[in-house]
Short mmCIF file of C-alpha atoms in Angstrom, two decimals:
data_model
loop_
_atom_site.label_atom_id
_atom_site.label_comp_id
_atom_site.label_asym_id
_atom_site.label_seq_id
_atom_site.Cartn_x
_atom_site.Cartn_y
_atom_site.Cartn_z
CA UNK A 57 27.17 19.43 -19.66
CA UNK A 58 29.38 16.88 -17.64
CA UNK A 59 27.45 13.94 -16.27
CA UNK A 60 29.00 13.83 -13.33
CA UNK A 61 27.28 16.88 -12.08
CA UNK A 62 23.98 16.92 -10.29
CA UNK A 63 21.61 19.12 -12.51
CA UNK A 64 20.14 22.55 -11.46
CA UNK A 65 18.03 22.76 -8.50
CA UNK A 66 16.95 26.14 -9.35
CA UNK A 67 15.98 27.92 -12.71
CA UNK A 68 18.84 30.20 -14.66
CA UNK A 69 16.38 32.18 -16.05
CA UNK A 70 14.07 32.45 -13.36
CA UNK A 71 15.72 30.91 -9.95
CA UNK A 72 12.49 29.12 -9.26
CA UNK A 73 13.05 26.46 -7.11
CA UNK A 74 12.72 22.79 -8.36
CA UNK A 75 13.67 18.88 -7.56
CA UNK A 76 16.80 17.73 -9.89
CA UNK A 77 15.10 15.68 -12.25
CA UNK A 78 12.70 18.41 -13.26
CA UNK A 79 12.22 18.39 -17.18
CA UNK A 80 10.81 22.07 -17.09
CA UNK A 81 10.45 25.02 -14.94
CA UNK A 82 7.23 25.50 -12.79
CA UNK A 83 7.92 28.85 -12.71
CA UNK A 84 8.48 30.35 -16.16
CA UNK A 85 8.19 26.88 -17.94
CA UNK A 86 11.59 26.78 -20.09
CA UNK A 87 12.65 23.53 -20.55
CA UNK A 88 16.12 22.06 -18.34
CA UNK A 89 19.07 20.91 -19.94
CA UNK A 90 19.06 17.30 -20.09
CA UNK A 91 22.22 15.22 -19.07
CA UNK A 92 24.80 13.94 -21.10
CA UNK A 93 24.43 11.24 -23.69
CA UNK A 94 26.78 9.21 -25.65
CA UNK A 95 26.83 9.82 -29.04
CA UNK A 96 29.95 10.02 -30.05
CA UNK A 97 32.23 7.08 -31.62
CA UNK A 98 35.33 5.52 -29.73
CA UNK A 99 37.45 2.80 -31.63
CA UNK A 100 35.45 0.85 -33.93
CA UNK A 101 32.23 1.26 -32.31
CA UNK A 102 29.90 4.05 -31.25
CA UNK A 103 29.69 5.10 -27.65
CA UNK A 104 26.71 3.57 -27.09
CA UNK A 105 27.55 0.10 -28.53
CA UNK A 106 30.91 0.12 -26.91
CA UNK A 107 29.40 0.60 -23.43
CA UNK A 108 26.58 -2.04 -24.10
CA UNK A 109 29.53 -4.60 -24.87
CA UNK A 110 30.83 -4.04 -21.87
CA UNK A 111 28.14 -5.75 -19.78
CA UNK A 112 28.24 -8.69 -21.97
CA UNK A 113 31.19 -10.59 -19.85
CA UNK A 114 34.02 -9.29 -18.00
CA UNK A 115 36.76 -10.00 -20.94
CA UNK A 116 34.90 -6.59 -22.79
CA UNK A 117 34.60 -4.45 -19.40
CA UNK A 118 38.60 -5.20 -18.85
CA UNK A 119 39.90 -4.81 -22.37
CA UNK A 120 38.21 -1.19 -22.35
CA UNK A 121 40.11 -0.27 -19.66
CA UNK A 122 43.45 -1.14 -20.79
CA UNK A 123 43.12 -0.55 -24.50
CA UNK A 124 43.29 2.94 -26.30
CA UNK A 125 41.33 4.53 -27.33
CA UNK A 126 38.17 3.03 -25.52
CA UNK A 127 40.08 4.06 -21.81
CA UNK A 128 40.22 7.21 -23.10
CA UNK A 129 36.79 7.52 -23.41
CA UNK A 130 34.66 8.49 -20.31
CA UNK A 131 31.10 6.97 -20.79
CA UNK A 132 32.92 3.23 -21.59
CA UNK A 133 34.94 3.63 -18.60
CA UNK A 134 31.87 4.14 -16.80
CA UNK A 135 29.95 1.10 -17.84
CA UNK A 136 33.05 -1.38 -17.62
CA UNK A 137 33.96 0.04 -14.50
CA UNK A 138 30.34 -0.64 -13.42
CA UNK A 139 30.33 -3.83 -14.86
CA UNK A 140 33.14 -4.91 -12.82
CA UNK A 141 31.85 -3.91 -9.46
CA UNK A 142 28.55 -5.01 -10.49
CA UNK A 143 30.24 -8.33 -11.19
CA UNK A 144 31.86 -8.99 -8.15
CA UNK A 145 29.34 -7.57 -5.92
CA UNK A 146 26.94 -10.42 -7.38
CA UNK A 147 29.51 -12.92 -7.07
CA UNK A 148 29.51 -11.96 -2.77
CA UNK A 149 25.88 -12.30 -2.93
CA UNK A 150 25.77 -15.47 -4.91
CA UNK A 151 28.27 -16.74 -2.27
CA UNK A 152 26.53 -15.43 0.91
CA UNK A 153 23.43 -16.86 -0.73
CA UNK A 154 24.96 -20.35 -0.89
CA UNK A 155 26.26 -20.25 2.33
CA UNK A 156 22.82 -19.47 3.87
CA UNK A 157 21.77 -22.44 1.51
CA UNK A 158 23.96 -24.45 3.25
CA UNK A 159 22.36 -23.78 6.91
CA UNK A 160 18.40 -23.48 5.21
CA UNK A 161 19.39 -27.15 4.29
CA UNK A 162 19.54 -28.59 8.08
CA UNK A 163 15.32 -27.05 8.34
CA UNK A 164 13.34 -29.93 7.09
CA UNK A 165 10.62 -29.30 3.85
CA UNK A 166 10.69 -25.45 4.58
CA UNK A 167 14.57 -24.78 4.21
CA UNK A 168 14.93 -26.38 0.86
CA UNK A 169 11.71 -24.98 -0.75
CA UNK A 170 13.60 -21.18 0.66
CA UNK A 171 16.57 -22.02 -0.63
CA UNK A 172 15.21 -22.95 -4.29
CA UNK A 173 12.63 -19.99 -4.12
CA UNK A 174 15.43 -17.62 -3.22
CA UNK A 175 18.10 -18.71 -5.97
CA UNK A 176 15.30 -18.14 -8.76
CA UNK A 177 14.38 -14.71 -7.31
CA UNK A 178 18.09 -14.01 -7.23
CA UNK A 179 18.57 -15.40 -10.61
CA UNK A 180 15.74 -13.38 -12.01
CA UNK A 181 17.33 -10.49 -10.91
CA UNK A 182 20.31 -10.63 -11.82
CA UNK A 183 18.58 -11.33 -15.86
CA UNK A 184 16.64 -8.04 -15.50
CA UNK A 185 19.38 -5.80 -14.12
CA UNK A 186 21.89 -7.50 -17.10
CA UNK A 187 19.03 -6.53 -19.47
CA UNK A 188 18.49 -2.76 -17.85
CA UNK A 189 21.92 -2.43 -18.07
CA UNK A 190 22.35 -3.34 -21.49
CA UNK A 191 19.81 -1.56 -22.68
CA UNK A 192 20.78 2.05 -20.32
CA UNK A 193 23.94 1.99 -22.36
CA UNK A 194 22.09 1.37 -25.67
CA UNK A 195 20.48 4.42 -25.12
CA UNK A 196 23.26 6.01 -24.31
CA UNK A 197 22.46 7.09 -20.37
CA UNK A 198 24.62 7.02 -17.52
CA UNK A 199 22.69 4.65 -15.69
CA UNK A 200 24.31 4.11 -12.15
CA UNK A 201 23.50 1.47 -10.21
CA UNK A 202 22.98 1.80 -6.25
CA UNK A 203 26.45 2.38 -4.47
CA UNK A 204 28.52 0.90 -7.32
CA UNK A 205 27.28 3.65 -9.78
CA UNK A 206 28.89 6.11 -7.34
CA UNK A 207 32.04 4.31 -7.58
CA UNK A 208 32.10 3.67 -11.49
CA UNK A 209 31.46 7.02 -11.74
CA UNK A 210 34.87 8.29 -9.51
CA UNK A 211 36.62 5.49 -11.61
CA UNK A 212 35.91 7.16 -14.92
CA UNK A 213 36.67 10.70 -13.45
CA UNK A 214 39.84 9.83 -12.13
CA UNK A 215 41.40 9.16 -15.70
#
């Protein structure tokens, strides 16, 4: 089954009705067919590994794309692609969040105590969704994340 399609939202034995992420019918019980998982080998390195290196820095998530046989090979596409946008889309927030630094600065006792509150949230963030990541692609899922998942997921379609 290709990943990129949403799964069933009705029963093909029994056309009961049901959300997408149902694991079995609620009408006659039969269990849905679960979504694509890597478990293949690409290059050197399983599927799975391959798209777990790719969140490690950006020098991984760009040679996948450019080297055979790893662009070739649709779940690491995904991830680097992801790991790109995820990348940069960080890097806009880490800016925006030091530019609103900046102007936090000028608020006496309050704005610095924001600014340093803020910038370990962020920071702790950013270490849990590098781990989730990681660990998604371990697994071997197609883990999308918000809006960028969407357009990882058109990138690795489109070769």
């Amino acid at each position: 089954m290709d990943p990129a399609l949403p799964m069933p939202l009705a029963c093909p034995l029994c056309a009961a009705k049901m959300p997408a992420t149902a694991a079995f019918c609620p009408g006659c019980g039969q269990p849905m067919p679960s979504a694509a998982r890597a478990e293949g080998k690409v290059g050197v390195f399983p599927e799975n590994i391959a798209g777990a290196l790719a969140y490690l820095t950006l020098i991984p998530a760009i040679l996948f794309l450019v080297l055979q046989p790893y662009k070739q090979n649709h779940f690491v596409r995904f991830h680097s692609a992801q790991c790109l946008l995820t990348s940069a889309a960080l890097a806009l927030a880490a800016t925006l969040l030091r530019l609103a630094a900046v102007f936090l600065a000028a608020v006496p006792v309050a704005g610095p105590l924001v600014v340093v509150l803020t910038a370990g949230l962020f920071a702790i963030a950013v270490f849990v969704l590098w781990l989730v990541l990681i660990v998604k692609a371990l697994q071997g899922d197609y883990f999308k994340v918000p809006w960028l998942g969407a357009l990882a997921e058109r990138h690795a379609n489109a070769n």
